Short mmCIF file of C-alpha atoms in Angstrom, two decimals:
data_model
loop_
_atom_site.label_atom_id
_atom_site.label_comp_id
_atom_site.label_asym_id
_atom_site.label_seq_id
_atom_site.Cartn_x
_atom_site.Cartn_y
_atom_site.Cartn_z
CA MET A 24 0.00 0.00 0.00
CA VAL A 25 1.17 3.53 -0.82
CA CYS A 26 0.81 5.90 2.13
CA CYS A 27 0.88 9.64 2.59
CA MET A 28 4.23 11.00 3.72
CA LYS A 29 2.68 13.27 6.35
CA CYS A 30 -0.18 11.17 7.72
CA LYS A 31 -1.34 7.58 7.93
CA ALA A 32 -3.85 7.88 5.10
CA GLY A 33 -3.54 4.87 2.84
CA GLY A 34 -3.51 5.28 -0.92
CA GLN A 35 -5.39 3.04 -3.30
CA CYS A 36 -3.78 1.93 -6.55
CA ILE A 37 -6.21 2.15 -9.46
CA GLU A 38 -6.35 -1.06 -11.49
CA ASN A 39 -4.79 -0.80 -14.97
CA SER A 40 -3.43 2.61 -14.05
CA ARG A 41 -0.34 4.06 -12.37
CA LYS A 42 -2.56 6.44 -10.44
CA VAL A 43 -2.84 6.33 -6.64
CA ILE A 44 -5.77 8.03 -4.92
CA PHE A 45 -6.39 9.06 -1.31
CA PRO A 46 -10.16 8.93 -0.74
CA GLY A 47 -10.02 9.75 2.98
CA VAL A 48 -9.57 13.15 4.61
CA LEU A 49 -8.98 12.56 8.31
CA ALA A 50 -6.01 10.42 9.33
CA ASP A 51 -3.56 10.34 12.22
CA LYS A 52 -0.37 12.30 11.71
CA ARG A 53 2.89 10.41 11.41
CA THR A 54 5.44 10.95 14.16
CA ASP A 55 9.19 11.26 13.95
CA LYS A 56 9.69 8.74 16.77
CA GLU A 57 7.63 6.03 15.04
CA PHE A 58 9.52 6.58 11.79
CA ARG A 59 12.96 6.41 13.43
CA ASN A 60 12.02 3.24 15.29
CA ALA A 61 10.91 1.64 12.02
CA LEU A 62 14.11 2.70 10.23
CA THR A 63 16.37 1.15 12.85
CA LYS A 64 14.72 -2.23 12.22
CA LEU A 65 15.57 -2.18 8.52
CA SER A 66 18.57 -4.22 7.44
CA THR A 67 19.63 -1.94 4.61
CA SER A 68 22.39 0.53 3.93
CA LYS A 69 20.05 2.90 2.09
CA ILE A 70 18.68 4.61 5.19
CA SER A 71 18.55 8.40 4.84
CA PRO A 72 21.57 10.17 6.38
CA LEU A 73 19.07 12.60 7.89
CA ILE A 74 18.51 10.04 10.63
CA GLU A 75 21.88 11.12 12.04
CA LEU A 76 20.37 14.54 12.82
CA SER A 77 18.80 13.89 16.21
CA LYS A 78 16.89 17.17 16.25
CA PHE A 79 15.54 16.84 12.70
CA ASN A 80 11.86 15.92 12.49
CA PHE A 81 11.22 13.89 9.33
CA PHE A 82 7.55 14.83 9.05
CA LYS A 83 7.69 18.48 10.04
CA GLY A 84 11.03 19.18 8.40
CA ILE A 85 10.25 17.78 4.95
CA ILE A 86 7.87 20.01 3.01
CA VAL A 87 5.14 18.86 0.63
CA GLY A 88 3.50 22.27 0.19
CA ASP A 89 5.83 23.76 -2.39
CA ARG A 90 3.94 26.62 -4.02
CA ARG A 91 5.20 26.01 -7.54
CA LEU A 92 4.89 22.21 -7.66
CA LEU A 93 1.85 21.49 -5.50
CA ILE A 94 -0.37 24.53 -6.08
CA ASP A 95 0.42 25.88 -9.55
CA LEU A 96 1.81 22.94 -11.54
CA GLY A 97 -0.20 20.54 -9.39
CA VAL A 98 -3.77 21.37 -8.45
CA MET A 99 -4.33 24.49 -10.60
CA ARG A 100 -3.03 22.78 -13.74
CA LYS A 101 -5.08 19.66 -12.93
CA LEU A 102 -8.28 21.72 -12.71
CA LEU A 103 -7.62 23.87 -15.76
CA ASN A 104 -6.59 20.88 -17.87
CA GLY A 105 -9.71 19.09 -16.72
CA TRP A 106 -12.05 21.89 -17.80
CA VAL A 107 -10.26 22.42 -21.11
CA ASN A 108 -9.51 18.83 -22.12
CA GLY A 109 -12.25 16.95 -20.31
CA SER A 110 -9.80 14.95 -18.19
CA LEU A 111 -11.83 15.52 -15.01
CA ASP A 112 -14.62 13.19 -16.04
CA PRO A 113 -17.55 13.19 -15.58
CA PHE A 114 -17.17 17.00 -15.66
CA PRO A 115 -17.94 18.21 -19.22
CA GLN A 116 -15.18 19.53 -21.45
CA TRP A 117 -15.36 23.17 -22.50
CA SER A 118 -16.55 23.55 -26.07
CA SER A 119 -14.19 25.00 -28.66
CA SER A 120 -16.23 28.21 -28.75
CA MET A 121 -16.02 28.50 -24.94
CA GLN A 122 -12.26 27.96 -25.06
CA HIS A 123 -11.91 30.62 -27.75
CA GLU A 124 -14.00 33.08 -25.74
CA ILE A 125 -11.97 32.48 -22.57
CA SER A 126 -8.68 32.69 -24.47
CA GLU A 127 -9.58 36.14 -25.78
CA LEU A 128 -10.40 37.28 -22.24
CA LEU A 129 -7.09 35.96 -20.92
CA ILE A 130 -5.05 37.62 -23.67
CA GLU A 131 -6.77 41.00 -23.15
CA MET A 132 -6.42 41.03 -19.34
CA LYS A 133 -4.46 43.85 -17.75
CA PHE A 134 -2.36 42.92 -14.71
CA PRO A 135 -0.50 44.82 -11.96
CA SER A 136 3.01 45.97 -12.82
CA GLU A 137 4.62 43.13 -10.84
CA ILE A 138 3.17 40.61 -13.33
CA SER A 139 5.66 40.74 -16.19
CA HIS A 140 4.10 38.18 -18.55
CA LYS A 141 0.63 38.16 -20.03
CA LEU A 142 -1.49 35.02 -20.12
CA ARG A 143 -1.57 33.00 -23.31
CA SER A 144 -4.35 31.25 -25.19
CA LEU A 145 -5.78 27.98 -23.89
CA ASN A 146 -4.51 26.43 -27.13
CA LEU A 147 -1.07 26.74 -25.55
CA LEU A 148 -2.11 25.44 -22.13
CA SER A 149 0.19 22.42 -22.42
CA ILE A 150 3.22 24.75 -22.37
CA TRP A 151 1.98 27.26 -19.80
CA LYS A 152 4.63 27.84 -17.16
CA ALA A 153 4.04 27.64 -13.43
CA ASP A 154 3.94 31.42 -13.03
CA GLU A 155 1.21 31.66 -15.69
CA LEU A 156 -0.92 29.18 -13.74
CA CYS A 157 -0.22 31.23 -10.60
CA THR A 158 -1.32 34.41 -12.38
CA PHE A 159 -4.47 32.73 -13.61
CA LEU A 160 -5.32 31.52 -10.12
CA HIS A 161 -4.86 34.85 -8.36
CA TYR A 162 -5.87 37.36 -11.05
CA GLY A 163 -8.01 35.68 -13.68
CA SER A 164 -9.80 32.65 -12.32
CA ILE A 165 -12.66 34.15 -10.31
CA ALA A 166 -13.77 36.46 -13.12
CA VAL A 167 -13.22 33.99 -15.96
CA LEU A 168 -14.78 30.91 -14.37
CA LYS A 169 -18.03 32.51 -13.24
CA HIS A 170 -20.90 31.11 -15.36
CA ARG A 171 -18.40 28.99 -17.31
CA ILE A 172 -18.36 26.09 -14.90
CA SER A 173 -21.33 24.91 -12.88
CA ASN A 174 -22.23 26.97 -9.82
CA GLU A 175 -21.45 23.96 -7.63
CA ALA A 176 -17.96 23.66 -9.16
CA TYR A 177 -17.47 27.44 -8.95
CA GLN A 178 -18.31 27.55 -5.23
CA HIS A 179 -16.00 24.57 -4.74
CA PHE A 180 -13.15 26.33 -6.59
CA LYS A 181 -13.59 29.43 -4.41
CA LEU A 182 -12.66 27.33 -1.37
CA PHE A 183 -9.30 26.66 -3.03
CA TYR A 184 -8.88 30.24 -4.27
CA CYS A 185 -9.58 31.84 -0.88
CA ALA A 186 -7.43 29.37 1.05
CA ILE A 187 -4.40 29.83 -1.21
CA THR A 188 -4.85 33.61 -1.17
CA PHE A 189 -4.81 33.61 2.65
CA LEU A 190 -1.80 31.28 2.83
CA SER A 191 0.16 33.34 0.29
CA SER A 192 0.71 36.36 2.53
CA LYS A 193 1.63 37.02 6.15
CA ALA A 194 -0.89 39.88 5.99
CA TYR A 195 -3.61 37.22 6.27
CA GLU A 196 -1.96 35.30 9.09
CA GLN A 197 -5.05 35.64 11.28
CA HIS A 198 -6.96 33.67 8.61
CA TRP A 199 -4.48 30.79 8.19
CA GLU A 200 -6.41 28.44 10.46
CA TYR A 201 -9.59 29.23 8.52
CA ALA A 202 -7.68 28.57 5.27
CA GLY A 203 -6.91 25.08 6.55
CA GLN A 204 -10.62 24.50 7.11
CA LEU A 205 -11.39 25.69 3.58
CA LEU A 206 -8.84 23.29 2.10
CA GLU A 207 -10.23 20.41 4.13
CA GLU A 208 -13.68 21.19 2.75
CA PHE A 209 -12.23 21.49 -0.77
CA VAL A 210 -10.61 18.05 -0.57
CA LYS A 211 -13.68 16.51 1.06
CA LYS A 212 -15.98 17.74 -1.72
CA PHE A 213 -13.57 17.04 -4.59
CA SER A 214 -14.97 13.58 -5.26
CA THR A 215 -18.56 14.86 -5.34
CA ILE A 216 -17.79 17.63 -7.84
CA TYR A 217 -15.61 15.44 -10.04
CA ASP A 218 -14.86 11.80 -9.20
CA LYS A 219 -13.00 9.99 -6.43
CA TYR A 220 -10.47 8.78 -9.03
CA HIS A 221 -9.14 12.34 -9.21
CA LEU A 222 -8.21 12.43 -5.50
CA THR A 223 -4.50 12.16 -6.28
CA THR A 224 -1.52 12.91 -4.05
CA ASN A 225 -1.50 16.61 -4.96
CA VAL A 226 -5.12 17.05 -3.90
CA HIS A 227 -4.55 15.12 -0.67
CA ASN A 228 -1.40 17.09 0.22
CA LEU A 229 -3.44 20.29 0.37
CA LEU A 230 -4.50 19.03 3.81
CA HIS A 231 -0.94 19.46 5.08
CA ILE A 232 0.15 22.85 3.76
CA THR A 233 -1.47 24.98 6.48
CA ALA A 234 0.68 23.35 9.16
CA GLU A 235 3.76 24.01 7.03
CA VAL A 236 2.79 27.64 6.48
CA ARG A 237 2.30 28.10 10.22
CA LYS A 238 5.80 26.68 10.83
CA TYR A 239 7.77 28.24 7.96
CA GLY A 240 5.77 31.24 6.79
CA PRO A 241 3.56 31.99 3.74
CA LEU A 242 3.69 29.87 0.60
CA SER A 243 6.25 32.18 -1.00
CA SER A 244 8.66 31.19 1.80
CA ILE A 245 8.47 27.51 0.88
CA SER A 246 8.46 27.92 -2.88
CA SER A 247 10.88 26.53 -5.46
CA TYR A 248 10.35 29.57 -7.72
CA PRO A 249 13.67 31.20 -6.64
CA PHE A 250 15.54 27.99 -7.54
CA GLU A 251 13.89 27.98 -10.97
CA GLU A 252 15.11 31.53 -11.55
CA LYS A 253 18.68 30.58 -10.54
CA PHE A 254 18.49 27.54 -12.79
CA GLN A 255 17.72 29.84 -15.72
CA ASN A 256 20.82 31.92 -14.88
CA ILE A 257 22.98 28.78 -14.72
CA ARG A 258 21.58 27.56 -18.03
CA ASP A 259 22.34 30.93 -19.63
CA LEU A 260 25.93 30.75 -18.37
CA VAL A 261 26.35 27.22 -19.74
CA THR A 262 24.94 28.32 -23.10
CA LYS A 263 27.42 31.21 -23.26
CA MET A 264 30.31 28.88 -22.39
CA ASP A 265 29.26 26.51 -25.19
CA GLY A 266 29.61 29.44 -27.56
CA PHE A 267 33.34 29.78 -26.97
#
């Protein structure tokens, strides 16, 4: 059985598929002591060297709530792909005319000065970058999705939108606990809006990000976006060196 890294929720492997789902919401949290005791009983040399750090907590110290991977490239892309391509069955796929209409809205949108790149057409969704999905979530989604998905799905999406907005800034710190409640409700209702076979690891891990935000700070503090930017600089340097 595949289990969640943060809690004792058991995953279910879908037959004839590589997908693992987590249909439950409430599960006991894993503890560092239990994990260390289990590791010491293993007769293998491939135990993580982190076990040598006596003050390191495996389950509080390892983050699953990376903003870029879990929120933008994870859940937001899953939802948007589902609406556009029909991959969130039984939810209906947007018609070509609907996609064209939404694409025009996205292209014409005006954003604050800190947003350097405009959104692209849904025809190019497969190559949207993480920051485009982030921009769509925070600046375009609420206006664009209204009346273009069912009211039930729209109200469900707003749980996600509000929770991530609260958890994205220390200015909303007083609402972080409430954000956790919103995400729990979002995950709980996911299988009624779509299907239980879409309750993948990314959706389940939303249940754990509020605790990480409380410990480490807003989502921007536990984001891999800065590493992506540095990677681009390194790649540029390598490209220049190849030119010699």
